[in-house]
Amino acid sequence: MSASLPGADRDRPHPQLNRHGELVHLLSTEGLPRSILQHVLDTARNFVSVSDREVKKVPLLRGKSVFNLFFENSTRTRTTFEIAATRLSADIINLDIARSSTSKGESLLDTIANLSAMAADIFVVRHSASGAPYLIARHVAPHVHVINAGDGRHAHPTQALLDMYTIQHYKGDFANLVVAIVGDVLHSRVARSDIHALRTLGCAELRVVGPKTLVPGDVAEMGVRVCHSLDEGLRGCDVVIMLRLQNERMNGALLPSSQEFFKTYGLTPDKLLLAKPDAIVMHPGPINRGVEIDSAVVEGRQSVILPQVTFGIAVRMAVMSIVAGNEA
Amino acid sequence: MSASLPGADRDRPHPQLNRHGELVHLLSTEGLPRSILQHVLDTARNFVSVSDREVKKVPLLRGKSVFNLFFENSTRTRTTFEIAATRLSADIINLDIARSSTSKGESLLDTIANLSAMAADIFVVRHSASGAPYLIARHVAPHVHVINAGDGRHAHPTQALLDMYTIQHYKGDFANLVVAIVGDVLHSRVARSDIHALRTLGCAELRVVGPKTLVPGDVAEMGVRVCHSLDEGLRGCDVVIMLRLQNERMNGALLPSSQEFFKTYGLTPDKLLLAKPDAIVMHPGPINRGVEIDSAVVEGRQSVILPQVTFGIAVRMAVMSIVAGNEA
Amino acid sequence: MSASLPGADRDRPHPQLNRHGELVHLLSTEGLPRSILQHVLDTARNFVSVSDREVKKVPLLRGKSVFNLFFENSTRTRTTFEIAATRLSADIINLDIARSSTSKGESLLDTIANLSAMAADIFVVRHSASGAPYLIARHVAPHVHVINAGDGRHAHPTQALLDMYTIQHYKGDFANLVVAIVGDVLHSRVARSDIHALRTLGCAELRVVGPKTLVPGDVAEMGVRVCHSLDEGLRGCDVVIMLRLQNERMNGALLPSSQEFFKTYGLTPDKLLLAKPDAIVMHPGPINRGVEIDSAVVEGRQSVILPQVTFGIAVRMAVMSIVAGNEA
């Protein structure tokens, strides 16, 4: 009689795709075929114009229920999903999970089963524990689609997809591009998701740049070039992706100080001259001006940080409309 | 000149019904005639299918304003009302009352008068003080309908109505049913509202089961059979309603420990064998696994805990649409 | 390549008007021509009836995105803007700014640039710092309109406009009116905005009434009559605007006690007899009964406190629809 059993683990061959190879959950850019990534980018292109219209809405998800499940607070990311869902005409339920029944001792999976029973269509999940969205996707009722909005240090696939959209928008094909990811790679789920996406999309050369303490040991195995010198990392590159220095995540002394970091790895107009003259500068935000990036670069002609935000809405609209259209 | 006077007490013969005997506020299942309860259940039946549709919306409350006034926090219950209102196409305003002007020293009735003046249609009220929704209903402007979403230890009528819907769905007529309500009856507004509804709907035998410390003395006067033995309570029953052990409400030592409670009153698969083979198991959630109920029962074939949640949306849609259609 | 530069200050001749003299931001009633104020009031008149309709909505802002940016918490004011936007069919995004990226060290202007890039149409801004909405309006992308929902002790223009609407509704022309503003003028952005609006609309006589410690020294220069006696202030007036005693704002001992204040400046039925017999009594809320105003006055026949709230929705609808229709 019971609808969906928290105990029953629906193992499928691929955690994100159905048996037709279609996207039903977006959990990570890792393991997704190039065709799926490209399909998201192509779909997003159609949605970019929606935000410019007089009436910024399409009726694609009318009457669908999107639940924002932010176990870790992030007003900014939650807002982008809320706007994306609203522009698809979906109904949004924002759950302040930190104050809800999980604090009454209910398990994550019971919370999820309960919300599924309210006829949810999409769960947008942010969680401080790596893998939580996978756990949820494995146990969720078949009519629910899960989108990972950032889990621990693991993945942030919609950020990576909007980064890919931005690169493709300004640079076209990935085949000839040199991309540098600079900064606190160790703590960055954005970096990890970007690396997987860039490799799948055929990026010619991928560099990660940072001090030894902030570049994980296994990153070289991911087929990237590790540079501990910013000059080496930037030289001749087409795209610079700066990472936020995750002050709030650092325990202990991985770094001498943020001023010290800026001196060695901060992106200044001078340093940027090492990259190609038409190189673009990206950042997932929020920015620490004067820590990982100089204000003059943020506001300079090569910065595409605000267009990233704009494209992010379209990319999230694309992901939601794609998964909602595919049956588990 | 003033619109609605907080000082003026509109005494009417029945706090929940207008002079035609129609439901204008839902405050309690106590005192409601059987025809009203049955009307809610019949209306809910039509709404169950709405949540299965491609477009999960009907335009019944389009342009109506529903205010969620949760003076006591409950993300789960608030969410069910938000979804129900959304699927009726109403506009929802969630008020974080704990942080609002009540903390600036404004009285409850001034807050209510103020919100009424914004042309509200429905107030969904959760309050830790028993009777608060009655107070509000007595003073509210005539165009506003009040729905009690749980007040103190007093009543939780929409939970009771969804319980009735669930029982009727699986068991049909109430006339031949034996229903057992098990656990912390003392602190449970759900138990109280269930008892009133079950008696009005003509339930054949109604038992409350729990230790003396958690069964209120006056409950026998409500026409129920009090059982202090779980075996006696479960034997031959058709419906088992398990109550949440309200840890957070207990002051002092009404219980030796939650493990001790589980040993004596926890519902295990073995104990459930005492009930009829086709008995259903219900729980208002959130569940304390291993405290009042065993995981194997939660996930077992007799559990209807998740269908309760699903029916809860339809029942709340029914209540909102009914009260909004009746004039004070 | 970057869209809107936080560093670039778009200086325009008038902070609130475009080069055609049309309202593009509402930051203050100060400096707005009478024609603009009157246009808001006239537009609001058309919206008053919307809240009385069966379907309380007009499609004027369908597909527009209104962001509620409350850097200072105010559930009540936020709610009125949320309802106004909803009744114009806009999409509302409520940002819990206190918990968002400003706390991650991001600057105000970076937050604003980021939200603008999500294709916002209107920012409703509440901030504890006087002038913050001006700063935002100066740096915001051209497609965004800013509405000040209260900044520090500076201005609260929508409250002033709803006060003007209320006065005009009950009293007609401003030309013959005597208006008294009573109480804590020093801390009141409402008083400041009311004074500017009343003077622009041609109010015959404007009095501010309060103890020396709560009436700012420069107020006499604004063309108002300062009265330190309540009797003198009330005598023969047509409109009494009572101010909330901002207990939470007072540092140190500007007042002996709130009981003392009530004895000298509290509005009682007896004192009100000094005003004209048909004088109206207004209050921006929330009310401190027995501190600045007696309960009998709040609920008396001259009180228009609740109609103020009702008109406030229509006035906010008017302001939003006007600014959204004018190009920067």
PDB file of C-alpha atoms in Angstrom, chain A residues 44-255:
ATOM      1  CA  ALA A  44      19.797  27.116 -22.883  1.00  0.00           C
ATOM      2  CA  ARG A  45      20.444  29.181 -25.994  1.00  0.00           C
ATOM      3  CA  ASN A  46      16.705  29.257 -26.659  1.00  0.00           C
ATOM      4  CA  PHE A  47      16.035  30.429 -23.129  1.00  0.00           C
ATOM      5  CA  VAL A  48      18.540  33.309 -23.052  1.00  0.00           C
ATOM      6  CA  SER A  49      16.096  35.480 -24.960  1.00  0.00           C
ATOM      7  CA  VAL A  50      13.208  34.758 -22.569  1.00  0.00           C
ATOM      8  CA  SER A  51      14.752  37.011 -19.914  1.00  0.00           C
ATOM      9  CA  ASP A  52      14.858  39.863 -22.437  1.00  0.00           C
ATOM     10  CA  ARG A  53      11.179  39.678 -23.298  1.00  0.00           C
ATOM     11  CA  GLU A  54       8.495  42.027 -22.117  1.00  0.00           C
ATOM     12  CA  VAL A  55       6.819  39.023 -20.456  1.00  0.00           C
ATOM     13  CA  LYS A  56       9.712  36.921 -19.134  1.00  0.00           C
ATOM     14  CA  LYS A  57       7.833  33.626 -19.029  1.00  0.00           C
ATOM     15  CA  VAL A  58       7.209  30.494 -21.047  1.00  0.00           C
ATOM     16  CA  PRO A  59       4.513  28.012 -20.005  1.00  0.00           C
ATOM     17  CA  LEU A  60       6.721  24.892 -20.256  1.00  0.00           C
ATOM     18  CA  LEU A  61       6.460  23.813 -16.610  1.00  0.00           C
ATOM     19  CA  ARG A  62       3.058  25.281 -15.807  1.00  0.00           C
ATOM     20  CA  GLY A  63       1.485  23.395 -12.917  1.00  0.00           C
ATOM     21  CA  LYS A  64       4.732  21.596 -12.045  1.00  0.00           C
ATOM     22  CA  SER A  65       6.013  21.835  -8.480  1.00  0.00           C
ATOM     23  CA  VAL A  66       9.686  22.620  -7.934  1.00  0.00           C
ATOM     24  CA  PHE A  67      10.958  22.247  -4.370  1.00  0.00           C
ATOM     25  CA  ASN A  68      14.067  24.144  -3.350  1.00  0.00           C
ATOM     26  CA  LEU A  69      15.655  21.917  -0.701  1.00  0.00           C
ATOM     27  CA  PHE A  70      18.571  23.894   0.653  1.00  0.00           C
ATOM     28  CA  PHE A  71      20.033  21.927   3.547  1.00  0.00           C
ATOM     29  CA  GLU A  72      22.963  24.345   3.291  1.00  0.00           C
ATOM     30  CA  ASN A  73      21.968  27.980   3.019  1.00  0.00           C
ATOM     31  CA  SER A  74      22.716  29.805  -0.239  1.00  0.00           C
ATOM     32  CA  THR A  75      20.389  32.682  -0.989  1.00  0.00           C
ATOM     33  CA  ARG A  76      22.123  33.440  -4.267  1.00  0.00           C
ATOM     34  CA  THR A  77      21.961  29.974  -5.819  1.00  0.00           C
ATOM     35  CA  ARG A  78      18.447  29.371  -4.481  1.00  0.00           C
ATOM     36  CA  THR A  79      17.367  32.627  -6.110  1.00  0.00           C
ATOM     37  CA  THR A  80      18.710  31.646  -9.524  1.00  0.00           C
ATOM     38  CA  PHE A  81      16.755  28.385  -9.412  1.00  0.00           C
ATOM     39  CA  GLU A  82      13.667  30.190  -8.156  1.00  0.00           C
ATOM     40  CA  ILE A  83      13.847  32.657 -11.034  1.00  0.00           C
ATOM     41  CA  ALA A  84      14.520  29.929 -13.575  1.00  0.00           C
ATOM     42  CA  ALA A  85      11.530  27.905 -12.369  1.00  0.00           C
ATOM     43  CA  THR A  86       9.311  30.999 -12.270  1.00  0.00           C
ATOM     44  CA  ARG A  87      10.207  31.877 -15.871  1.00  0.00           C
ATOM     45  CA  LEU A  88       9.176  28.346 -16.853  1.00  0.00           C
ATOM     46  CA  SER A  89       5.835  29.047 -15.069  1.00  0.00           C
ATOM     47  CA  ALA A  90       6.428  26.339 -12.459  1.00  0.00           C
ATOM     48  CA  ASP A  91       5.273  26.684  -8.850  1.00  0.00           C
ATOM     49  CA  ILE A  92       8.161  27.013  -6.403  1.00  0.00           C
ATOM     50  CA  ILE A  93       8.216  25.834  -2.828  1.00  0.00           C
ATOM     51  CA  ASN A  94      11.174  27.115  -0.833  1.00  0.00           C
ATOM     52  CA  LEU A  95      11.864  24.867   2.127  1.00  0.00           C
ATOM     53  CA  ASP A  96      13.814  26.296   4.985  1.00  0.00           C
ATOM     54  CA  ILE A  97      15.181  22.865   5.736  1.00  0.00           C
ATOM     55  CA  ALA A  98      17.534  23.992   8.475  1.00  0.00           C
ATOM     56  CA  ARG A  99      14.519  24.846  10.633  1.00  0.00           C
ATOM     57  CA  SER A 100      12.267  21.978   9.530  1.00  0.00           C
ATOM     58  CA  SER A 101      11.578  18.434  10.636  1.00  0.00           C
ATOM     59  CA  THR A 102      15.129  17.206  10.108  1.00  0.00           C
ATOM     60  CA  SER A 103      15.670  19.105  13.321  1.00  0.00           C
ATOM     61  CA  LYS A 104      12.841  17.050  14.836  1.00  0.00           C
ATOM     62  CA  GLY A 105      14.915  13.921  14.295  1.00  0.00           C
ATOM     63  CA  GLU A 106      13.379  12.838  11.006  1.00  0.00           C
ATOM     64  CA  SER A 107      15.818  11.181   8.610  1.00  0.00           C
ATOM     65  CA  LEU A 108      16.777  12.742   5.280  1.00  0.00           C
ATOM     66  CA  LEU A 109      15.095   9.939   3.368  1.00  0.00           C
ATOM     67  CA  ASP A 110      11.857  10.222   5.352  1.00  0.00           C
ATOM     68  CA  THR A 111      11.788  13.953   4.630  1.00  0.00           C
ATOM     69  CA  ILE A 112      12.305  13.230   0.958  1.00  0.00           C
ATOM     70  CA  ALA A 113       9.655  10.485   0.827  1.00  0.00           C
ATOM     71  CA  ASN A 114       7.245  12.832   2.524  1.00  0.00           C
ATOM     72  CA  LEU A 115       7.854  15.678   0.089  1.00  0.00           C
ATOM     73  CA  SER A 116       7.643  13.284  -2.874  1.00  0.00           C
ATOM     74  CA  ALA A 117       4.192  12.257  -1.662  1.00  0.00           C
ATOM     75  CA  MET A 118       3.095  15.882  -2.128  1.00  0.00           C
ATOM     76  CA  ALA A 119       3.460  15.253  -5.878  1.00  0.00           C
ATOM     77  CA  ALA A 120       6.702  17.133  -6.325  1.00  0.00           C
ATOM     78  CA  ASP A 121       8.209  17.177  -9.809  1.00  0.00           C
ATOM     79  CA  ILE A 122      11.709  18.533  -9.196  1.00  0.00           C
ATOM     80  CA  PHE A 123      13.896  18.678  -6.102  1.00  0.00           C
ATOM     81  CA  VAL A 124      16.703  21.211  -6.263  1.00  0.00           C
ATOM     82  CA  VAL A 125      19.106  20.011  -3.573  1.00  0.00           C
ATOM     83  CA  ARG A 126      21.949  21.817  -1.861  1.00  0.00           C
ATOM     84  CA  HIS A 127      23.702  19.880   0.874  1.00  0.00           C
ATOM     85  CA  SER A 128      26.956  20.180   2.777  1.00  0.00           C
ATOM     86  CA  ALA A 129      27.542  16.426   2.501  1.00  0.00           C
ATOM     87  CA  SER A 130      29.106  15.200  -0.739  1.00  0.00           C
ATOM     88  CA  GLY A 131      26.845  12.622  -2.352  1.00  0.00           C
ATOM     89  CA  ALA A 132      23.583  13.620  -0.643  1.00  0.00           C
ATOM     90  CA  PRO A 133      21.818  14.364  -3.969  1.00  0.00           C
ATOM     91  CA  TYR A 134      22.863  10.881  -5.214  1.00  0.00           C
ATOM     92  CA  LEU A 135      21.337   9.290  -2.132  1.00  0.00           C
ATOM     93  CA  ILE A 136      18.142  11.247  -2.688  1.00  0.00           C
ATOM     94  CA  ALA A 137      17.988  10.432  -6.403  1.00  0.00           C
ATOM     95  CA  ARG A 138      18.388   6.732  -5.658  1.00  0.00           C
ATOM     96  CA  HIS A 139      15.426   6.663  -3.277  1.00  0.00           C
ATOM     97  CA  VAL A 140      13.081   9.223  -4.711  1.00  0.00           C
ATOM     98  CA  ALA A 141       9.702   8.300  -6.258  1.00  0.00           C
ATOM     99  CA  PRO A 142       9.904   7.811 -10.033  1.00  0.00           C
ATOM    100  CA  HIS A 143       8.008  11.021 -10.832  1.00  0.00           C
ATOM    101  CA  VAL A 144      10.603  13.212  -9.103  1.00  0.00           C
ATOM    102  CA  HIS A 145      13.720  14.645 -10.729  1.00  0.00           C
ATOM    103  CA  VAL A 146      16.733  15.704  -8.672  1.00  0.00           C
ATOM    104  CA  ILE A 147      19.033  18.598  -9.541  1.00  0.00           C
ATOM    105  CA  ASN A 148      22.219  19.009  -7.558  1.00  0.00           C
ATOM    106  CA  ALA A 149      22.715  22.655  -6.574  1.00  0.00           C
ATOM    107  CA  GLY A 150      26.032  21.930  -4.875  1.00  0.00           C
ATOM    108  CA  ASP A 151      27.030  19.073  -2.559  1.00  0.00           C
ATOM    109  CA  GLY A 152      29.998  19.380  -0.218  1.00  0.00           C
ATOM    110  CA  ARG A 153      33.273  19.530  -2.123  1.00  0.00           C
ATOM    111  CA  HIS A 154      31.919  17.164  -4.720  1.00  0.00           C
ATOM    112  CA  ALA A 155      29.983  18.795  -7.546  1.00  0.00           C
ATOM    113  CA  HIS A 156      28.084  21.881  -8.714  1.00  0.00           C
ATOM    114  CA  PRO A 157      26.934  20.800 -12.158  1.00  0.00           C
ATOM    115  CA  THR A 158      24.653  23.750 -13.054  1.00  0.00           C
ATOM    116  CA  GLN A 159      27.502  26.165 -12.284  1.00  0.00           C
ATOM    117  CA  ALA A 160      29.777  24.112 -14.559  1.00  0.00           C
ATOM    118  CA  LEU A 161      27.163  24.092 -17.319  1.00  0.00           C
ATOM    119  CA  LEU A 162      26.722  27.847 -17.143  1.00  0.00           C
ATOM    120  CA  ASP A 163      30.487  28.174 -17.280  1.00  0.00           C
ATOM    121  CA  MET A 164      30.502  25.991 -20.407  1.00  0.00           C
ATOM    122  CA  TYR A 165      27.708  28.075 -21.906  1.00  0.00           C
ATOM    123  CA  THR A 166      29.681  31.255 -21.247  1.00  0.00           C
ATOM    124  CA  ILE A 167      32.846  29.840 -22.804  1.00  0.00           C
ATOM    125  CA  GLN A 168      30.992  28.592 -25.857  1.00  0.00           C
ATOM    126  CA  HIS A 169      29.192  31.946 -26.187  1.00  0.00           C
ATOM    127  CA  TYR A 170      32.443  33.947 -26.266  1.00  0.00           C
ATOM    128  CA  LYS A 171      34.870  31.427 -27.721  1.00  0.00           C
ATOM    129  CA  GLY A 172      32.863  28.992 -29.851  1.00  0.00           C
ATOM    130  CA  ASP A 173      34.399  25.540 -30.192  1.00  0.00           C
ATOM    131  CA  PHE A 174      36.239  24.014 -27.198  1.00  0.00           C
ATOM    132  CA  ALA A 175      38.703  22.115 -29.417  1.00  0.00           C
ATOM    133  CA  ASN A 176      41.336  24.851 -29.576  1.00  0.00           C
ATOM    134  CA  LEU A 177      40.968  26.403 -26.158  1.00  0.00           C
ATOM    135  CA  VAL A 178      43.420  26.681 -23.312  1.00  0.00           C
ATOM    136  CA  VAL A 179      41.534  27.078 -20.036  1.00  0.00           C
ATOM    137  CA  ALA A 180      43.096  27.905 -16.657  1.00  0.00           C
ATOM    138  CA  ILE A 181      41.281  27.324 -13.363  1.00  0.00           C
ATOM    139  CA  VAL A 182      42.970  29.381 -10.666  1.00  0.00           C
ATOM    140  CA  GLY A 183      42.866  29.314  -6.891  1.00  0.00           C
ATOM    141  CA  ASP A 184      41.389  27.172  -4.161  1.00  0.00           C
ATOM    142  CA  VAL A 185      40.843  24.036  -6.244  1.00  0.00           C
ATOM    143  CA  LEU A 186      40.942  21.800  -3.174  1.00  0.00           C
ATOM    144  CA  HIS A 187      37.697  23.082  -1.677  1.00  0.00           C
ATOM    145  CA  SER A 188      35.950  23.845  -4.941  1.00  0.00           C
ATOM    146  CA  ARG A 189      33.068  21.757  -6.241  1.00  0.00           C
ATOM    147  CA  VAL A 190      32.918  24.258  -9.096  1.00  0.00           C
ATOM    148  CA  ALA A 191      36.471  23.378 -10.164  1.00  0.00           C
ATOM    149  CA  ARG A 192      35.752  19.664 -10.074  1.00  0.00           C
ATOM    150  CA  SER A 193      32.571  20.001 -12.141  1.00  0.00           C
ATOM    151  CA  ASP A 194      34.245  22.378 -14.599  1.00  0.00           C
ATOM    152  CA  ILE A 195      37.138  19.968 -15.132  1.00  0.00           C
ATOM    153  CA  HIS A 196      34.820  17.067 -15.970  1.00  0.00           C
ATOM    154  CA  ALA A 197      32.725  19.176 -18.313  1.00  0.00           C
ATOM    155  CA  LEU A 198      35.711  20.747 -20.086  1.00  0.00           C
ATOM    156  CA  ARG A 199      37.330  17.365 -20.680  1.00  0.00           C
ATOM    157  CA  THR A 200      34.104  15.856 -21.997  1.00  0.00           C
ATOM    158  CA  LEU A 201      33.585  18.830 -24.320  1.00  0.00           C
ATOM    159  CA  GLY A 202      37.084  18.357 -25.734  1.00  0.00           C
ATOM    160  CA  CYS A 203      38.943  21.338 -24.316  1.00  0.00           C
ATOM    161  CA  ALA A 204      42.443  21.346 -25.844  1.00  0.00           C
ATOM    162  CA  GLU A 205      44.420  22.179 -22.718  1.00  0.00           C
ATOM    163  CA  LEU A 206      43.233  22.416 -19.147  1.00  0.00           C
ATOM    164  CA  ARG A 207      45.390  23.886 -16.381  1.00  0.00           C
ATOM    165  CA  VAL A 208      44.783  24.165 -12.680  1.00  0.00           C
ATOM    166  CA  VAL A 209      46.760  26.843 -10.903  1.00  0.00           C
ATOM    167  CA  GLY A 210      47.299  27.231  -7.166  1.00  0.00           C
ATOM    168  CA  PRO A 211      49.606  26.566  -4.244  1.00  0.00           C
ATOM    169  CA  LYS A 212      50.360  22.930  -3.401  1.00  0.00           C
ATOM    170  CA  THR A 213      48.187  23.194  -0.295  1.00  0.00           C
ATOM    171  CA  LEU A 214      45.111  24.123  -2.349  1.00  0.00           C
ATOM    172  CA  VAL A 215      45.523  21.763  -5.311  1.00  0.00           C
ATOM    173  CA  PRO A 216      44.416  18.203  -4.555  1.00  0.00           C
ATOM    174  CA  GLY A 217      46.948  15.455  -5.292  1.00  0.00           C
ATOM    175  CA  ASP A 218      44.671  13.471  -7.580  1.00  0.00           C
ATOM    176  CA  VAL A 219      43.936  16.342  -9.928  1.00  0.00           C
ATOM    177  CA  ALA A 220      46.817  15.500 -12.269  1.00  0.00           C
ATOM    178  CA  GLU A 221      45.178  12.120 -12.860  1.00  0.00           C
ATOM    179  CA  MET A 222      42.154  13.968 -14.233  1.00  0.00           C
ATOM    180  CA  GLY A 223      44.238  14.882 -17.274  1.00  0.00           C
ATOM    181  CA  VAL A 224      44.970  18.461 -16.314  1.00  0.00           C
ATOM    182  CA  ARG A 225      48.226  20.319 -16.172  1.00  0.00           C
ATOM    183  CA  VAL A 226      49.087  21.451 -12.652  1.00  0.00           C
ATOM    184  CA  CYS A 227      50.817  24.832 -12.390  1.00  0.00           C
ATOM    185  CA  HIS A 228      52.027  26.219  -9.097  1.00  0.00           C
ATOM    186  CA  SER A 229      53.056  29.471 -10.792  1.00  0.00           C
ATOM    187  CA  LEU A 230      50.344  31.899 -11.858  1.00  0.00           C
ATOM    188  CA  ASP A 231      52.496  33.203 -14.723  1.00  0.00           C
ATOM    189  CA  GLU A 232      52.904  29.722 -16.137  1.00  0.00           C
ATOM    190  CA  GLY A 233      49.197  29.027 -15.703  1.00  0.00           C
ATOM    191  CA  LEU A 234      48.001  32.179 -17.452  1.00  0.00           C
ATOM    192  CA  ARG A 235      50.459  32.318 -20.348  1.00  0.00           C
ATOM    193  CA  GLY A 236      48.629  32.127 -23.644  1.00  0.00           C
ATOM    194  CA  CYS A 237      45.339  30.954 -22.259  1.00  0.00           C
ATOM    195  CA  ASP A 238      41.897  31.787 -23.722  1.00  0.00           C
ATOM    196  CA  VAL A 239      39.802  31.444 -20.602  1.00  0.00           C
ATOM    197  CA  VAL A 240      40.637  32.202 -16.961  1.00  0.00           C
ATOM    198  CA  ILE A 241      38.264  30.776 -14.360  1.00  0.00           C
ATOM    199  CA  MET A 242      39.017  32.342 -10.994  1.00  0.00           C
ATOM    200  CA  LEU A 243      37.781  30.489  -7.911  1.00  0.00           C
ATOM    201  CA  ARG A 244      36.490  32.068  -4.745  1.00  0.00           C
ATOM    202  CA  LEU A 245      38.864  31.723  -1.811  1.00  0.00           C
ATOM    203  CA  GLN A 246      36.603  29.743   0.494  1.00  0.00           C
ATOM    204  CA  ASN A 247      37.677  31.436   3.700  1.00  0.00           C
ATOM    205  CA  GLU A 248      34.746  29.960   5.572  1.00  0.00           C
ATOM    206  CA  ARG A 249      35.749  26.413   4.612  1.00  0.00           C
ATOM    207  CA  MET A 250      39.380  26.518   5.566  1.00  0.00           C
ATOM    208  CA  ASN A 251      40.328  24.883   8.826  1.00  0.00           C
ATOM    209  CA  GLY A 252      43.821  25.526  10.048  1.00  0.00           C
ATOM    210  CA  ALA A 253      46.605  27.215   8.165  1.00  0.00           C
ATOM    211  CA  LEU A 254      46.609  26.115   4.544  1.00  0.00           C
ATOM    212  CA  LEU A 255      47.530  29.678   3.649  1.00  0.00           C
TER     213      LEU A 255
END
